Amino acid sequence: MVGLNTSDDAAVYRLNEHQALIQTVDFFTPMIDDPYLFGQIAAANALSDVYAMGGQPLLALNIVCFPDCLPPDVLAEILRGGADKVVEAGGIIAGGHTVRDDEPKYGLAVTGLVPPESIISNATARPGDRLILTKPLGTGIINNAIKADLLSTETVERAVLCMSALNKEASAAMQQHNASACTDITGFGLLGHAAELAEASQVSLEICFSDVPLLPEAMEMARMGIIPGGAYNNKEHLGDKVAFDKSLRPEEQMILFDPQTSGGLLIAVAEAMTDKLVAELTERDVQSAVIGRVLPAQNKLISVI
Ligand code: CO
Ligand code: CO
Ligand code: CO
């Protein structure tokens, strides 16, 4: 039902009238030193693509690369972090595979379920919809700044909490209030994933910079130039498909390209349903913000005002 052609978050295969299978895989290298927290973050990130499609995780398989030079209890902690997140998601770790590698890497292959009529694709946003973002931006910049030891403990804790949070509640809320389209914000940054949604839905988007939530200290770090290389790749990739209002400073533009680790959901929803969905997200302890709207297709895929 969903495959490669719309750059969606996961593949979806219809099993029968009532059930469709969701299939996705994600893994990456550690962005923080604590192996337990890294395991949590990597698992939350891998599970996120199932939530972005509106589904429920069922089974997960560990994918591990691990070097000989690290003690085995580091690996045990990574796996414990991942397993705890899968349990929180209501799924089961059913096995996995490990290979020896110079650099540790961890993630999951996840199988989920969704009723076929409840699939939320990235290709079905409609002009007039509002755009809601469910986590603040800046994890790429913050992870860079962590390595340089430039941040307060509170900022680091906030960022880790954000990255390890499941998109489970956000997904349940958008199902409840008939979201028209969704994608999760990960390596391509807000604008990269928003552009995929706009392209797949054949619409344009308007994003209001001052409404986009940011992690504490992220803007300050961006101003100092602590911007990951991936953000520049994302900017390059989109080229002139994005137009920025002249008032936006370079670091403000770059933060919208910042590659996110386990970012939030970007949800398109009918204007009339927006307040109800935001209230539902708040009730479920998800801090969300309305950051823009969907327009009929225009010359630019995205305008940032
Ligand atoms: Co995704
Ligand atoms: Co993914
Ligand atoms: Co094997």
Short mmCIF file of C-alpha atoms and ligand atoms in Angstrom, two decimals:
data_model
loop_
_atom_site.label_atom_id
_atom_site.label_comp_id
_atom_site.label_asym_id
_atom_site.label_seq_id
_atom_site.Cartn_x
_atom_site.Cartn_y
_atom_site.Cartn_z
CA MET A 1 0.00 0.00 0.00
CA VAL A 2 2.94 2.33 0.66
CA GLY A 3 6.33 1.82 -0.95
CA LEU A 4 9.33 3.71 -2.24
CA ASN A 5 7.62 6.19 -4.54
CA THR A 6 6.49 8.83 -1.99
CA SER A 7 9.57 8.76 0.34
CA ASP A 8 7.24 7.78 3.17
CA ASP A 9 8.44 6.74 6.65
CA ALA A 10 7.76 3.01 6.33
CA ALA A 11 6.48 0.37 3.94
CA VAL A 12 2.87 -0.75 4.42
CA TYR A 13 1.47 -4.09 3.17
CA ARG A 14 -2.21 -5.03 3.35
CA LEU A 15 -2.70 -8.40 5.08
CA ASN A 16 -6.51 -8.48 4.97
CA GLU A 17 -9.53 -6.19 5.27
CA HIS A 18 -8.70 -5.22 8.86
CA GLN A 19 -4.91 -5.29 9.10
CA ALA A 20 -1.92 -3.85 7.30
CA LEU A 21 1.70 -4.56 8.17
CA ILE A 22 4.15 -1.67 8.70
CA GLN A 23 7.86 -2.41 8.17
CA THR A 24 10.79 -0.11 8.91
CA VAL A 25 14.47 -0.16 9.91
CA ASP A 26 16.80 2.47 11.41
CA PHE A 27 20.20 2.33 13.12
CA PHE A 28 23.04 4.75 13.82
CA THR A 29 26.24 5.50 15.75
CA PRO A 30 26.14 6.85 19.35
CA MET A 31 25.65 10.60 19.81
CA ILE A 32 26.14 10.41 23.61
CA ASP A 33 28.48 8.44 25.90
CA ASP A 34 25.86 6.78 28.15
CA PRO A 35 25.14 3.37 26.53
CA TYR A 36 21.75 2.88 28.23
CA LEU A 37 20.49 6.29 27.07
CA PHE A 38 21.90 5.71 23.58
CA GLY A 39 19.96 2.43 23.41
CA GLN A 40 16.77 4.24 24.41
CA ILE A 41 17.28 7.00 21.84
CA ALA A 42 18.12 4.60 18.98
CA ALA A 43 15.04 2.50 19.74
CA ALA A 44 12.72 5.54 20.07
CA ASN A 45 14.06 6.75 16.71
CA ALA A 46 13.46 3.39 14.99
CA LEU A 47 9.95 2.99 16.46
CA SER A 48 9.08 6.52 15.35
CA ASP A 49 8.51 5.58 11.70
CA VAL A 50 5.71 3.20 12.78
CA TYR A 51 4.11 6.01 14.80
CA ALA A 52 4.47 8.43 11.87
CA MET A 53 2.35 6.02 9.78
CA GLY A 54 -0.32 5.95 12.51
CA GLY A 55 0.47 2.36 13.55
CA GLN A 56 1.33 0.32 16.65
CA PRO A 57 4.68 -1.47 17.03
CA LEU A 58 4.35 -5.24 17.34
CA LEU A 59 7.81 -6.85 17.02
CA ALA A 60 11.32 -5.46 16.93
CA LEU A 61 14.69 -7.05 16.03
CA ASN A 62 17.97 -5.62 17.34
CA ILE A 63 20.59 -4.58 14.78
CA VAL A 64 24.00 -4.26 16.40
CA CYS A 65 27.54 -3.44 15.28
CA PHE A 66 30.07 -3.72 18.12
CA PRO A 67 33.88 -3.55 18.39
CA ASP A 68 36.07 -6.08 20.24
CA CYS A 69 37.79 -3.30 22.19
CA LEU A 70 34.70 -2.29 24.22
CA PRO A 71 33.58 -4.29 27.29
CA PRO A 72 30.51 -6.50 26.70
CA ASP A 73 28.55 -4.79 29.49
CA VAL A 74 28.45 -1.65 27.30
CA LEU A 75 26.56 -3.69 24.73
CA ALA A 76 24.31 -5.11 27.45
CA GLU A 77 23.41 -1.55 28.52
CA ILE A 78 22.65 -0.46 24.93
CA LEU A 79 20.35 -3.47 24.50
CA ARG A 80 18.69 -2.86 27.88
CA GLY A 81 17.92 0.75 26.85
CA GLY A 82 16.42 -0.43 23.56
CA ALA A 83 14.40 -3.20 25.21
CA ASP A 84 12.94 -0.79 27.77
CA LYS A 85 11.71 1.49 24.98
CA VAL A 86 10.18 -1.38 23.02
CA VAL A 87 8.33 -2.51 26.17
CA GLU A 88 7.13 1.08 26.73
CA ALA A 89 5.88 1.04 23.13
CA GLY A 90 3.89 -2.13 23.85
CA GLY A 91 6.04 -4.25 21.51
CA ILE A 92 8.30 -7.29 21.90
CA ILE A 93 12.01 -7.71 21.09
CA ALA A 94 12.00 -10.96 19.20
CA GLY A 95 15.69 -11.39 18.39
CA GLY A 96 18.34 -9.65 16.36
CA HIS A 97 21.76 -9.87 14.79
CA THR A 98 25.23 -8.62 15.80
CA VAL A 99 28.34 -8.08 13.68
CA ARG A 100 31.83 -7.03 14.69
CA ASP A 101 32.64 -3.49 13.54
CA ASP A 102 35.14 -0.74 14.43
CA GLU A 103 32.39 1.64 15.48
CA PRO A 104 29.35 0.70 17.59
CA LYS A 105 25.97 1.08 15.90
CA TYR A 106 22.53 0.17 17.16
CA GLY A 107 18.94 0.26 16.01
CA LEU A 108 15.87 -1.81 15.30
CA ALA A 109 13.94 -3.38 12.47
CA VAL A 110 10.33 -2.85 13.52
CA THR A 111 7.12 -4.51 12.42
CA GLY A 112 3.87 -2.72 13.25
CA LEU A 113 0.18 -3.03 12.57
CA VAL A 114 -2.41 -0.51 11.41
CA PRO A 115 -6.00 -0.85 10.17
CA PRO A 116 -5.76 -0.10 6.40
CA GLU A 117 -8.21 2.83 6.66
CA SER A 118 -6.13 4.41 9.46
CA ILE A 119 -2.80 4.65 7.61
CA ILE A 120 -1.48 8.21 7.77
CA SER A 121 0.80 8.82 4.81
CA ASN A 122 3.00 11.83 4.03
CA ALA A 123 1.27 12.17 0.63
CA THR A 124 -2.20 13.29 1.77
CA ALA A 125 -1.79 16.84 3.15
CA ARG A 126 -4.45 19.22 1.80
CA PRO A 127 -4.39 22.98 1.18
CA GLY A 128 -5.91 24.68 4.23
CA ASP A 129 -4.42 22.17 6.71
CA ARG A 130 -2.41 23.43 9.65
CA LEU A 131 1.05 22.03 10.49
CA ILE A 132 1.81 20.84 14.01
CA LEU A 133 5.29 19.89 15.31
CA THR A 134 5.48 17.70 18.45
CA LYS A 135 9.12 18.09 19.60
CA PRO A 136 11.46 21.11 19.66
CA LEU A 137 14.28 21.31 17.06
CA GLY A 138 18.02 21.49 17.62
CA THR A 139 19.21 18.00 18.61
CA GLY A 140 21.93 17.92 15.91
CA ILE A 141 23.36 21.22 17.10
CA ILE A 142 23.00 20.19 20.76
CA ASN A 143 24.73 16.82 20.16
CA ASN A 144 27.61 18.70 18.52
CA ALA A 145 27.82 21.10 21.46
CA ILE A 146 27.73 18.18 23.95
CA LYS A 147 30.96 16.84 22.38
CA ALA A 148 32.57 20.25 22.93
CA ASP A 149 31.20 20.40 26.49
CA LEU A 150 29.54 23.78 25.92
CA LEU A 151 26.13 23.21 27.51
CA SER A 152 24.45 23.40 30.91
CA THR A 153 23.44 20.10 32.54
CA GLU A 154 19.77 21.13 32.26
CA THR A 155 20.02 21.58 28.49
CA VAL A 156 21.73 18.20 28.04
CA GLU A 157 19.09 16.48 30.19
CA ARG A 158 16.27 18.20 28.30
CA ALA A 159 17.72 17.16 24.92
CA VAL A 160 18.23 13.53 26.05
CA LEU A 161 14.67 13.40 27.40
CA CYS A 162 13.39 14.76 24.10
CA MET A 163 15.37 12.29 21.95
CA SER A 164 14.40 9.28 24.07
CA ALA A 165 10.69 10.18 24.17
CA LEU A 166 8.45 7.93 22.06
CA ASN A 167 6.12 9.51 19.49
CA LYS A 168 3.47 7.10 20.78
CA GLU A 169 1.16 9.65 22.43
CA ALA A 170 1.51 12.11 19.54
CA SER A 171 0.55 9.34 17.12
CA ALA A 172 -2.48 8.27 19.18
CA ALA A 173 -3.64 11.90 19.37
CA MET A 174 -3.39 12.45 15.61
CA GLN A 175 -5.33 9.20 14.97
CA GLN A 176 -8.04 10.40 17.32
CA HIS A 177 -8.43 13.74 15.50
CA ASN A 178 -8.17 12.61 11.87
CA ALA A 179 -4.79 14.00 10.87
CA SER A 180 -4.56 14.21 7.08
CA ALA A 181 -0.81 13.54 6.75
CA CYS A 182 2.29 12.96 8.88
CA THR A 183 6.01 12.36 8.83
CA ASP A 184 8.63 12.24 11.57
CA ILE A 185 11.52 14.69 11.68
CA THR A 186 14.91 12.94 11.56
CA GLY A 187 18.13 13.22 9.55
CA PHE A 188 16.90 15.57 6.78
CA GLY A 189 15.84 18.19 9.34
CA LEU A 190 12.48 19.97 9.58
CA LEU A 191 12.70 21.46 6.08
CA GLY A 192 13.94 18.24 4.44
CA HIS A 193 11.11 16.13 5.81
CA ALA A 194 8.56 18.93 5.30
CA ALA A 195 9.69 19.13 1.66
CA GLU A 196 9.15 15.38 1.22
CA LEU A 197 5.63 15.75 2.63
CA ALA A 198 4.93 18.74 0.35
CA GLU A 199 6.30 16.98 -2.73
CA ALA A 200 4.42 13.73 -2.05
CA SER A 201 1.17 15.65 -1.35
CA GLN A 202 1.67 18.03 -4.32
CA VAL A 203 1.20 21.10 -2.14
CA SER A 204 3.36 23.94 -0.81
CA LEU A 205 3.96 24.77 2.85
CA GLU A 206 4.29 28.02 4.76
CA ILE A 207 6.27 27.80 8.02
CA CYS A 208 6.39 30.65 10.52
CA PHE A 209 9.88 30.68 12.06
CA SER A 210 8.89 32.37 15.33
CA ASP A 211 6.35 29.59 16.02
CA VAL A 212 8.91 26.75 15.65
CA PRO A 213 9.87 25.42 19.12
CA LEU A 214 13.63 25.14 19.78
CA LEU A 215 15.64 23.36 22.47
CA PRO A 216 17.23 25.72 25.02
CA GLU A 217 20.67 27.03 23.95
CA ALA A 218 20.24 25.63 20.40
CA MET A 219 19.99 29.10 18.83
CA GLU A 220 22.97 30.37 20.85
CA MET A 221 25.06 27.38 19.68
CA ALA A 222 23.95 27.89 16.06
CA ARG A 223 25.00 31.55 16.31
CA MET A 224 28.46 30.34 17.46
CA GLY A 225 28.63 28.11 14.37
CA ILE A 226 28.25 24.76 16.22
CA ILE A 227 26.25 23.40 13.29
CA PRO A 228 26.64 19.77 12.12
CA GLY A 229 27.80 19.14 8.55
CA GLY A 230 24.54 17.30 7.87
CA ALA A 231 22.64 20.60 8.16
CA TYR A 232 24.66 22.06 5.26
CA ASN A 233 24.06 18.89 3.20
CA ASN A 234 20.32 19.22 3.88
CA LYS A 235 20.38 22.88 2.80
CA GLU A 236 22.33 22.05 -0.35
CA HIS A 237 19.93 19.22 -1.19
CA LEU A 238 16.84 21.47 -1.07
CA GLY A 239 18.50 24.32 -2.98
CA ASP A 240 16.01 26.91 -4.20
CA LYS A 241 12.92 24.84 -3.33
CA VAL A 242 12.80 26.84 -0.07
CA ALA A 243 12.34 30.61 0.18
CA PHE A 244 13.26 32.48 3.37
CA ASP A 245 11.90 35.84 4.42
CA LYS A 246 14.70 38.45 4.23
CA SER A 247 14.43 39.14 7.97
CA LEU A 248 15.65 35.63 8.91
CA ARG A 249 19.30 35.45 9.98
CA PRO A 250 21.59 32.70 8.58
CA GLU A 251 21.66 30.76 11.89
CA GLU A 252 17.85 30.87 12.05
CA GLN A 253 17.71 29.34 8.59
CA MET A 254 20.32 26.69 9.46
CA ILE A 255 18.46 25.48 12.55
CA LEU A 256 15.57 24.47 10.27
CA PHE A 257 18.00 22.22 8.32
CA ASP A 258 19.53 20.74 11.51
CA PRO A 259 19.46 16.91 11.30
CA GLN A 260 17.31 15.63 14.16
CA THR A 261 17.92 12.50 16.21
CA SER A 262 14.57 10.94 17.09
CA GLY A 263 12.64 14.15 16.37
CA GLY A 264 8.92 14.77 16.68
CA LEU A 265 6.03 14.25 14.30
CA LEU A 266 5.09 16.87 11.72
CA ILE A 267 1.32 16.55 11.44
CA ALA A 268 -1.03 18.13 8.87
CA VAL A 269 -4.59 18.48 10.11
CA ALA A 270 -7.73 20.30 8.94
CA GLU A 271 -7.87 23.84 10.32
CA ALA A 272 -11.17 23.13 12.10
CA MET A 273 -9.59 20.20 14.01
CA THR A 274 -6.36 21.99 14.96
CA ASP A 275 -7.36 23.35 18.39
CA LYS A 276 -8.80 19.98 19.43
CA LEU A 277 -5.65 18.13 18.36
CA VAL A 278 -3.37 20.60 20.17
CA ALA A 279 -5.51 20.24 23.33
CA GLU A 280 -5.35 16.44 23.03
CA LEU A 281 -1.55 16.56 22.66
CA THR A 282 -1.28 18.76 25.75
CA GLU A 283 -3.50 16.37 27.69
CA ARG A 284 -1.13 13.53 26.71
CA ASP A 285 1.91 15.56 27.92
CA VAL A 286 3.17 16.21 24.39
CA GLN A 287 4.44 19.77 23.94
CA SER A 288 3.35 20.76 20.46
CA ALA A 289 3.21 23.93 18.40
CA VAL A 290 1.30 25.02 15.31
CA ILE A 291 4.14 26.09 13.01
CA GLY A 292 2.50 26.76 9.66
CA ARG A 293 -0.04 25.82 7.03
CA VAL A 294 -0.53 23.93 3.80
CA LEU A 295 -1.04 25.96 0.58
CA PRO A 296 -1.94 24.94 -2.96
CA ALA A 297 1.21 24.05 -4.94
CA GLN A 298 3.28 27.15 -5.72
CA ASN A 299 6.58 28.01 -7.30
CA LYS A 300 8.44 27.31 -3.99
CA LEU A 301 7.86 24.06 -2.09
CA ILE A 302 8.28 25.82 1.26
CA SER A 303 8.19 29.48 2.30
CA VAL A 304 9.60 30.34 5.71
CA ILE A 305 8.24 33.64 7.02
CO CO B 1 10.69 8.80 9.15
CO CO B 2 13.49 6.34 9.50
CO CO B 3 22.28 -14.34 12.59
#
